[in-house]
Tab-separated table of C-alpha atoms in Angstrom:
chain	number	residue	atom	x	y	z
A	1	UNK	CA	0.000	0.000	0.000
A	2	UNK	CA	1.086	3.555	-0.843
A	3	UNK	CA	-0.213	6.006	1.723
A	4	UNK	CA	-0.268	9.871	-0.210
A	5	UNK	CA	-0.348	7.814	-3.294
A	6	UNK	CA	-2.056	11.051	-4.964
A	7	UNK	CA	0.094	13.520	-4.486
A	8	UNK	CA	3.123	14.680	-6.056
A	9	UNK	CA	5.916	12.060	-5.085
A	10	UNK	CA	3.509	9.114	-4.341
A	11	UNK	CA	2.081	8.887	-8.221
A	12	UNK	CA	5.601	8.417	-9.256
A	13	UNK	CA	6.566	5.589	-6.989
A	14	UNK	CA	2.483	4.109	-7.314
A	15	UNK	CA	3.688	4.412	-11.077
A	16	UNK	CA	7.282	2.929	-10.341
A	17	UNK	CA	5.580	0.032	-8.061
A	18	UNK	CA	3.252	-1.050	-10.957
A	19	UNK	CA	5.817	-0.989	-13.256
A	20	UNK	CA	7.644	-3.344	-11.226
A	21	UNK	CA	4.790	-5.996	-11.278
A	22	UNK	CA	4.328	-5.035	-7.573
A	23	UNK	CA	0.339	-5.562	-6.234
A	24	UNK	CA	-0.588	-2.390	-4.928
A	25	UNK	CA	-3.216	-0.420	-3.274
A	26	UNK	CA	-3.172	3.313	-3.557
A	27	UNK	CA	-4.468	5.233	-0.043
A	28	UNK	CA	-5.113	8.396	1.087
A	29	UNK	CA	-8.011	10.803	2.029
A	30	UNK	CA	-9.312	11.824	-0.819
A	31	UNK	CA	-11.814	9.738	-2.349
A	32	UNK	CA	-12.101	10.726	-6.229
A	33	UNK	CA	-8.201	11.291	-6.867
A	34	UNK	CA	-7.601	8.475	-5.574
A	35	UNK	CA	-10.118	6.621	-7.443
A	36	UNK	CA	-8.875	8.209	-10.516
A	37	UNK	CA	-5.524	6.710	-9.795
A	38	UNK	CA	-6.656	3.504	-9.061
A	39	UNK	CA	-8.824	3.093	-12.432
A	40	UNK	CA	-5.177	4.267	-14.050
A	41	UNK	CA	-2.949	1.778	-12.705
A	42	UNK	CA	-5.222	-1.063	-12.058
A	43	UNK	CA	-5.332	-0.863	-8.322
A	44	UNK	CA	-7.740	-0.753	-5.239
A	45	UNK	CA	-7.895	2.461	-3.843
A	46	UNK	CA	-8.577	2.690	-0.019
A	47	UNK	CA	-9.669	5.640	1.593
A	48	UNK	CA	-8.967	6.746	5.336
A	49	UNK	CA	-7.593	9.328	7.647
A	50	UNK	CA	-4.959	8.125	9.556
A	51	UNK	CA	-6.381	9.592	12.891
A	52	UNK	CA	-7.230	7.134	14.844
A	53	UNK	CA	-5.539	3.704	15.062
A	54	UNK	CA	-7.893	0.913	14.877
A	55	UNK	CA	-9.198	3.016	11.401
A	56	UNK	CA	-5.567	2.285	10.436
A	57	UNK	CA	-5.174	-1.018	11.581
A	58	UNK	CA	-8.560	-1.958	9.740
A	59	UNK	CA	-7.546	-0.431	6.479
A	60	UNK	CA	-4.012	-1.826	6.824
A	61	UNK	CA	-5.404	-6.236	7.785
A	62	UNK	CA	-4.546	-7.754	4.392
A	63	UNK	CA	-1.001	-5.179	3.324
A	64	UNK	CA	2.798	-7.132	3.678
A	65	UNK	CA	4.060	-3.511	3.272
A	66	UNK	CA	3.009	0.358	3.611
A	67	UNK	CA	4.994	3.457	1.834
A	68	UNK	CA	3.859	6.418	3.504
A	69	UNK	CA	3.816	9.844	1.172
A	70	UNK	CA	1.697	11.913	2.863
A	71	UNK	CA	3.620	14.833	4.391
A	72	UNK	CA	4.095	16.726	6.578
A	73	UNK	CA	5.212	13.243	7.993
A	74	UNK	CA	4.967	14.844	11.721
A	75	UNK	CA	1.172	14.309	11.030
A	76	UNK	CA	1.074	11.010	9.596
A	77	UNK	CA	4.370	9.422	10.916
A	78	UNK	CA	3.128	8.150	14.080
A	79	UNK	CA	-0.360	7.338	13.298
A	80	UNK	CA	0.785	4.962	10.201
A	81	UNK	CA	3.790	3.633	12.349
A	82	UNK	CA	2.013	2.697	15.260
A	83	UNK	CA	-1.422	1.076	13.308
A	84	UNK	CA	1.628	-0.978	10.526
A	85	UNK	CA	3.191	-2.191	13.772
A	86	UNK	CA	-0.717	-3.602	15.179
A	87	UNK	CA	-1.406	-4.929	11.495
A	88	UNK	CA	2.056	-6.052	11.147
A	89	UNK	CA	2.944	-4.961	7.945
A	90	UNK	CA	6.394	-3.244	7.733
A	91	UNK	CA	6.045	0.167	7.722
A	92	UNK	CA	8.503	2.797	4.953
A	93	UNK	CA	8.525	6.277	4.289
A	94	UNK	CA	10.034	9.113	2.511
A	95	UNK	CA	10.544	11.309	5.226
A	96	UNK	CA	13.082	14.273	5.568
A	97	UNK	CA	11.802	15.608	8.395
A	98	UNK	CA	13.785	14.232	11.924
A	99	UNK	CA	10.245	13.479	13.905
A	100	UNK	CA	9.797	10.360	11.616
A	101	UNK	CA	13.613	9.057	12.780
A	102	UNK	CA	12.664	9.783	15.947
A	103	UNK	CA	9.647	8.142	16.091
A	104	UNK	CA	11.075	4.866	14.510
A	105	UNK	CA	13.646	4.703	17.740
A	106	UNK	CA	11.130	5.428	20.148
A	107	UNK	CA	8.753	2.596	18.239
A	108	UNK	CA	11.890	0.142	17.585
A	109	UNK	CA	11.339	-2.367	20.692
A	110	UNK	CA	7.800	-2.496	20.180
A	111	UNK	CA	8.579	-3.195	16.260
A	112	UNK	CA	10.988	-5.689	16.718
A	113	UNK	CA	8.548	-7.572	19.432
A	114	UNK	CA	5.653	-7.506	16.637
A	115	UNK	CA	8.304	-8.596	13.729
A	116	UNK	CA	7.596	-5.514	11.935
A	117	UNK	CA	10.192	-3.410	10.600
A	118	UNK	CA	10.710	0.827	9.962
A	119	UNK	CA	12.265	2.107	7.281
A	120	UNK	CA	11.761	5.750	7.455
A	121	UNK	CA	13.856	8.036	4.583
A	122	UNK	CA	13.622	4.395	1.588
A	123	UNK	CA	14.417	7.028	-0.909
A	124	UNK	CA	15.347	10.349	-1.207
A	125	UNK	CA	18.480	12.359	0.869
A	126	UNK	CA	18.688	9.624	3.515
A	127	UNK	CA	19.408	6.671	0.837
A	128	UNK	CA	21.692	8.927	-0.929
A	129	UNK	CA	23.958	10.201	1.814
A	130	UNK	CA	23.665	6.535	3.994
A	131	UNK	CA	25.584	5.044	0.848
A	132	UNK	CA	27.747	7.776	0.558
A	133	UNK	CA	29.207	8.376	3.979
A	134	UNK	CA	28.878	4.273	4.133
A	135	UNK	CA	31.396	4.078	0.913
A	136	UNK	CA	34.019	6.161	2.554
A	137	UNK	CA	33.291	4.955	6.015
A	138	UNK	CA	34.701	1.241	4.336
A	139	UNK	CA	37.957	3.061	3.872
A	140	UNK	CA	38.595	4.141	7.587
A	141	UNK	CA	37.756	1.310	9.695
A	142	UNK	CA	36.047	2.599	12.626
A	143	UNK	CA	34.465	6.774	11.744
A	144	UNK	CA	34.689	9.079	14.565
A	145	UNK	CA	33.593	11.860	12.424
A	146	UNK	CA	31.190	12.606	9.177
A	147	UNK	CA	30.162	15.698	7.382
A	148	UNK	CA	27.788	15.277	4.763
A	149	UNK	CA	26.150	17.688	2.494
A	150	UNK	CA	23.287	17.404	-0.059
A	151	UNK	CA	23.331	20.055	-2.774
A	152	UNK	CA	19.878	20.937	-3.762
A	153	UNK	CA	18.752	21.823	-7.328
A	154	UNK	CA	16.021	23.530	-9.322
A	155	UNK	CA	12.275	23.972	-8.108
A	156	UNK	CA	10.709	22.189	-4.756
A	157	UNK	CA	7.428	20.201	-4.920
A	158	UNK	CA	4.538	22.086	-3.294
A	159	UNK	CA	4.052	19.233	-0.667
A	160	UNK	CA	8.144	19.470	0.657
A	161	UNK	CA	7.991	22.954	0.987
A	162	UNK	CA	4.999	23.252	3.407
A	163	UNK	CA	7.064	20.495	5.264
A	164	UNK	CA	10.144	22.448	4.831
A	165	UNK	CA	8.145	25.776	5.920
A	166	UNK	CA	6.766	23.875	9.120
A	167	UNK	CA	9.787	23.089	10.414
A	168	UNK	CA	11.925	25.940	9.602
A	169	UNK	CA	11.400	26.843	13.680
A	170	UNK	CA	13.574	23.658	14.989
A	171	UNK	CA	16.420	23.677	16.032
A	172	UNK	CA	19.731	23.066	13.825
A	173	UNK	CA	21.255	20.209	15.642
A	174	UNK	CA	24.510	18.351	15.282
A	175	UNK	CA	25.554	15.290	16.703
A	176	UNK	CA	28.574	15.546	19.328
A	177	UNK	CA	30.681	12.598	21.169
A	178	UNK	CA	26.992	10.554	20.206
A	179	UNK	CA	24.687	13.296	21.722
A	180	UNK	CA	22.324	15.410	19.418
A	181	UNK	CA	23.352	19.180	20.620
A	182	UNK	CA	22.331	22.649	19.619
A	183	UNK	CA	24.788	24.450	17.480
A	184	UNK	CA	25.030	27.718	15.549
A	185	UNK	CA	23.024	27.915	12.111
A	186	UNK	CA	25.356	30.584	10.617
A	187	UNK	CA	28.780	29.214	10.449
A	188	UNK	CA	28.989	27.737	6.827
A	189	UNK	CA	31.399	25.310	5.931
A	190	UNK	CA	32.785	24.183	2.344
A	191	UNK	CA	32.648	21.202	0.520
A	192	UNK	CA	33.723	20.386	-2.882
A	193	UNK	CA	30.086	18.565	-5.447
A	194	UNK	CA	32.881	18.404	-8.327
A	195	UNK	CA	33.083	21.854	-9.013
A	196	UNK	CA	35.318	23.257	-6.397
A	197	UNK	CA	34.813	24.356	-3.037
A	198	UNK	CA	31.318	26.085	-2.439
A	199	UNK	CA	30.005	27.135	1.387
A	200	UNK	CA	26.747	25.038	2.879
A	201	UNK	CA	25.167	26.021	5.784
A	202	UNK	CA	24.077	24.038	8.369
A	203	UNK	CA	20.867	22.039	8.332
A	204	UNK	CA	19.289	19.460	10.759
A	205	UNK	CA	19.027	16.414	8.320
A	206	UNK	CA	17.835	12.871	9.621
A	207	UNK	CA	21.234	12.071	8.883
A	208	UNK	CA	22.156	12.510	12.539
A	209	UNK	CA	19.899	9.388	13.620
A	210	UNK	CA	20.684	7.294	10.581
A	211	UNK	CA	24.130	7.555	10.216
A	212	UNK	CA	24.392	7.256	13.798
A	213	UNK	CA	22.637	3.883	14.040
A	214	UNK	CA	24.174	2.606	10.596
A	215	UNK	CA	27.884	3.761	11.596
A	216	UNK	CA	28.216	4.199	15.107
A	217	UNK	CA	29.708	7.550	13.991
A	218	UNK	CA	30.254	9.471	16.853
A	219	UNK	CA	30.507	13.129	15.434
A	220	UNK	CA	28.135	14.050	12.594
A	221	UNK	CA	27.060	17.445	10.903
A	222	UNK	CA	24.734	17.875	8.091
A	223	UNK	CA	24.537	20.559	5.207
A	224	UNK	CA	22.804	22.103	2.471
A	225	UNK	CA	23.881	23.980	-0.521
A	226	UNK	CA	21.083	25.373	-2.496
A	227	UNK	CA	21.220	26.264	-6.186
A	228	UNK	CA	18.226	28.620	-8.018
A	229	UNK	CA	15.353	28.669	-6.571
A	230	UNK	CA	14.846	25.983	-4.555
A	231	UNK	CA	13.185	27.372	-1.426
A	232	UNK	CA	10.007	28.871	-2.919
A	233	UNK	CA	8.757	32.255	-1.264
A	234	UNK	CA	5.195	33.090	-1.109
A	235	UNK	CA	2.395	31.740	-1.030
A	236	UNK	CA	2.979	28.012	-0.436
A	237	UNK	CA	-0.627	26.681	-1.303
A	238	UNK	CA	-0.279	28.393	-5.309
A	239	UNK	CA	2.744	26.492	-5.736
A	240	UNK	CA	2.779	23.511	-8.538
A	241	UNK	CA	2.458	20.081	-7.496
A	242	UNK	CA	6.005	19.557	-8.324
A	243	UNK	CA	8.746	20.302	-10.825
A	244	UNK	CA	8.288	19.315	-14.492
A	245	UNK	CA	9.975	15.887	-15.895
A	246	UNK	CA	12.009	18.749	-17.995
A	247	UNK	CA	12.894	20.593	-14.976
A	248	UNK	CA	13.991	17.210	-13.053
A	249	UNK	CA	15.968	16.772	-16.074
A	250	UNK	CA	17.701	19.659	-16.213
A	251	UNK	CA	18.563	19.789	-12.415
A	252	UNK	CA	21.083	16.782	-10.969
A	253	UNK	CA	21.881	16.339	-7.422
A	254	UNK	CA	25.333	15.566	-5.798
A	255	UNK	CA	26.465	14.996	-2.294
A	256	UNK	CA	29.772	15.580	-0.119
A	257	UNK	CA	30.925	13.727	2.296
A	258	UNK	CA	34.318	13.832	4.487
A	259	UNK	CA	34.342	10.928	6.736
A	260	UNK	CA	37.644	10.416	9.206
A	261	UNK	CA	38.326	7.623	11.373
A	262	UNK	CA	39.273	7.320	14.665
A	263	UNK	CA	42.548	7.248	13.557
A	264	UNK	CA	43.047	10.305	12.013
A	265	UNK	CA	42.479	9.162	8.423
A	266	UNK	CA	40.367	11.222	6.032
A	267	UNK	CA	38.150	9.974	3.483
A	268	UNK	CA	36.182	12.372	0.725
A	269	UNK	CA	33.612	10.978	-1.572
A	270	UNK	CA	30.943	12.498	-3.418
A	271	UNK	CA	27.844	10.972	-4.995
A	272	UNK	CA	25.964	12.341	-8.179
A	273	UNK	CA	22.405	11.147	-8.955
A	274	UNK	CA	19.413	12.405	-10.744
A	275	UNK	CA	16.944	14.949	-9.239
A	276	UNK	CA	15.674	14.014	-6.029
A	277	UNK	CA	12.347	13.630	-6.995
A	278	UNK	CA	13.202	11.353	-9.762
A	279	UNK	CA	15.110	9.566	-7.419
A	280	UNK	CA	13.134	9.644	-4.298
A	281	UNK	CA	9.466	7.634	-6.208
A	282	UNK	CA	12.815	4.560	-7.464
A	283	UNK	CA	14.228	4.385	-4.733
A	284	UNK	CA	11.087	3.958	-2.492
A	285	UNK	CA	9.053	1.537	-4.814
A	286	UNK	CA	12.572	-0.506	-5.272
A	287	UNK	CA	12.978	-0.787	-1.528
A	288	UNK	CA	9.394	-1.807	-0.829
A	289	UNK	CA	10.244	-4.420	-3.982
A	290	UNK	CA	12.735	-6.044	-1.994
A	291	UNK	CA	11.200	-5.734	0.964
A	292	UNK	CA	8.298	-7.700	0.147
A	293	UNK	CA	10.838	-10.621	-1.341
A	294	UNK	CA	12.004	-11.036	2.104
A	295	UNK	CA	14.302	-8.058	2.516
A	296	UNK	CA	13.790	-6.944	6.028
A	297	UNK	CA	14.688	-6.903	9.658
A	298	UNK	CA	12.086	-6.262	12.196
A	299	UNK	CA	12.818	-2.704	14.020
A	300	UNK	CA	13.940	0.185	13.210
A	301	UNK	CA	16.368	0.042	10.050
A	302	UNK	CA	18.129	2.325	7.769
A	303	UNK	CA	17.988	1.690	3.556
A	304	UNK	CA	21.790	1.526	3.203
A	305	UNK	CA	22.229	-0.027	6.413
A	306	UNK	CA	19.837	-2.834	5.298
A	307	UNK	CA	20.370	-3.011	1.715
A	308	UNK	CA	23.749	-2.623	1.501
A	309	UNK	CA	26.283	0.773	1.060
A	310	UNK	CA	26.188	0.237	-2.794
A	311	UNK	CA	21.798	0.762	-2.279
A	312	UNK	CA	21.471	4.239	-4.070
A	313	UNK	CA	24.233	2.972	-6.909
A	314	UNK	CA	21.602	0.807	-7.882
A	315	UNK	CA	19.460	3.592	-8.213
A	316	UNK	CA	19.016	5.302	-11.867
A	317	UNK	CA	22.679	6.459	-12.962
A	318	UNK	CA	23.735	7.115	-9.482
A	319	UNK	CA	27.543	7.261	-8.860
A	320	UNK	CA	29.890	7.440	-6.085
A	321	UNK	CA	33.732	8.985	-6.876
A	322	UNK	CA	36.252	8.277	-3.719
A	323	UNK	CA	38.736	10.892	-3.366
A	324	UNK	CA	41.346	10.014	-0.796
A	325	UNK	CA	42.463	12.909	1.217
C-alpha cells in the first residue's frame, strides 16, 4: 500500500511500483483522486484518515508492506507507524523531516517484538547520503567523524515545501561525542560537489539518527547547498504540485561527504544522482520491492544499512567517486 499515493511524489513511486509488477493499493483521504488513480494503474484504492488507530489497523489487515507519502510526515508518521506495527505490515517512508527518525527509535522495541520493521527516509536524501558516507566509512575502519552535504537543485514540490516551511522553527542540531546538541546555524562550511569548493550552511538532516545507528559515527554534521530557486517564497498553497519531468531533467543532485576515522584518516567521496524527486518515487518503490521478497529486519532500520552501502548505486545512474584525502 502507498499512503499519499495522490500527491506529487507518491504517483511516481504508485507508477514505479506497478511498473515493477508489484500488487498495490493506492491510499489516502481523498476519495475521487484516488479513485482516478486507481482506475489508471489497475489498483484498489482505499480511503482513510490516519487519525485514529484501529481506522488504520482496519484499512491496513490484508497489506505485507506500507509506503507512507503523505507529508508533513509529523502528522502522519506516528499514526501509520504505530497502526503498521498492530497490522504487522512493515512500515517505509520518505521522510526528511527528523520526527519520523525519531519516532522509529522510540517505536523500535515495540517493532521488533511484533516482527515488523521501519524504514523511514527508503528514498530520497537519507538513501543517498547513507551510501555515501557508508562508501568512505569502508575506507577508515572505525568513523569518529562525518560531514555530509546534499546540494539541492532547481524547483521544490509544493508538498516538501509546506514540510520544509513547518519546520523551519527547529532547532539546527549536530551530533557531538553521540549526543544530538544545539549548534550555531550561521557558520557555513565548504565542501567540494565536483566543481570546487562552495560554502553550505548548516541544516538538521535525519542524517544525525541514521548515520548514527548505521555507523556508530560518533561526530556528525549535516549541510545544504542550495542552487536557483529551490526554497520557494510566497504563497505556499499556489505552488505547482512539483517540478516538471524537464525541470527534473535539467537539475542533478550531488552529495559531499568527508568521513575520518578514529585514527586520524580522512576519506572524501561524493555521490551524483538524478533529481531528487526522480530519485526519491525509485528508490522507495525498489525498496518496498525487496522488501516484500524477504528483505527486512524487524525494528527500526536504515535503507543503506539494510540493503547494503552500494543501495542508491543501484538507483538510476547514481555514482559514487572516492577521493582520498
Amino acid at each position: 500500500m502507498i499512503y499519499g499515493a495522490n500527491g506529487y511524489t507518491g504517483r511516481m513511486a504508485a507508477a514505479h511500483a506497478r511498473a515493477d509488477g508489484l500488487g498495490l493499493i493506492v491510499a489516502g483521504r481523498d476519495e475521487t483522486r484516488l479513485a482516478e488513480l486507481g482506475r489508471t494503474l489497475g489498483a484498489e484504492h482505499r480511503v482513510f484518515a490516519p487519525d485514529e488507530d484501529t481506522v488504520v489497523r482496519a484499512a491496513l489487515y490484508d497489506v505485507a508492506v506500507l509506503l507512507n507519502c503523505a507529508g508533513p510526515f509529523q502528522r502522519t508518521a506516528n499514526p501509520l507507524m504505530r497502526g503498521a506495527i498492530r497490522a504487522g505490515a512493515h512500515c517505509l517512508d520518505i521522510a526528511a523531516e527528523l520526527d519520523s527518525y525519531n519516532l522509529a527509535e522510540a517505536h523500535d522495541a515495540e517493532a521488533q517484538a511484533a516482527g515488523v520493521m521501519l524504514l523511514p527516509g527508503s528514498g530520497g536524501s537519507v538513501a543517498m547520503l547513507g551510501s555515501l558516507a557508508g562508501r568512505a566509512a569502508e575506507r577508515v575502519g572505525r568513523p569518529h567523524t562525518i560531514r555530509v552535504a546534499l546540494h539541492v537543485v532547481g524547483a521544490m514540490s509544493r508538498g516538501s515545501a509546506v514540510s520544509a516551511a513547518e519546520n523551519l522553527t527547529a532547532n539546527c542540531l549536530e551530533r557531538v561525542d553521540g549526543l544530538l546538541r544545539a549548534r550555531q546555524p550561521g557558520t557555513t562550511r565548504e565542501f567540494d560537489f565536483g566543481s570546487g569548493l562552495v560554502p553550505c550552511f548548516p541544516v538538521t538532516l535525519p542524517e544525525l539518527v541514521t548515520l548514527w545507528r548505521a555507523l556508530q559515527a560518533p561526530n556528525i554534521g549535516t549541510f545544504v547547498h542550495v542552487s536557483g530557486g529551490a526554497f520557494p517564497t510566497g504563497d505556499l498553497a499556489a505552488l505547482p504540485d512539483g517540478p516538471s519531468a524537464r525541470e527534473r531533467e535539467a537539475n542533478r543532485y550531488q552529495a559531499s561527504v568527508e568521513v575520518t576515522g578514529v585514527g586520524g584518516e580522512t576519506v572524501q567521496a561524493i555521490l551524483d544522482t538524478v533529481n531528487g524527486y526522480s530519485f526519491t518515487p525509485l528508490a522507495a518503490a525498489e525498496a518496498a520491492r525487496r522488501v516484500l521478497a524477504g528483505e527486512a529486519r524487524s525494528g527500526f532500520q536504515t535503507p543503506a544499512g539494510l540493503f547494503g552501502h552500494g543501495f542508491a548505486e543501484t538507483i538510476a545512474d547514481t555514482t559514487i567517486q572516492i577521493l582520498q584525502d
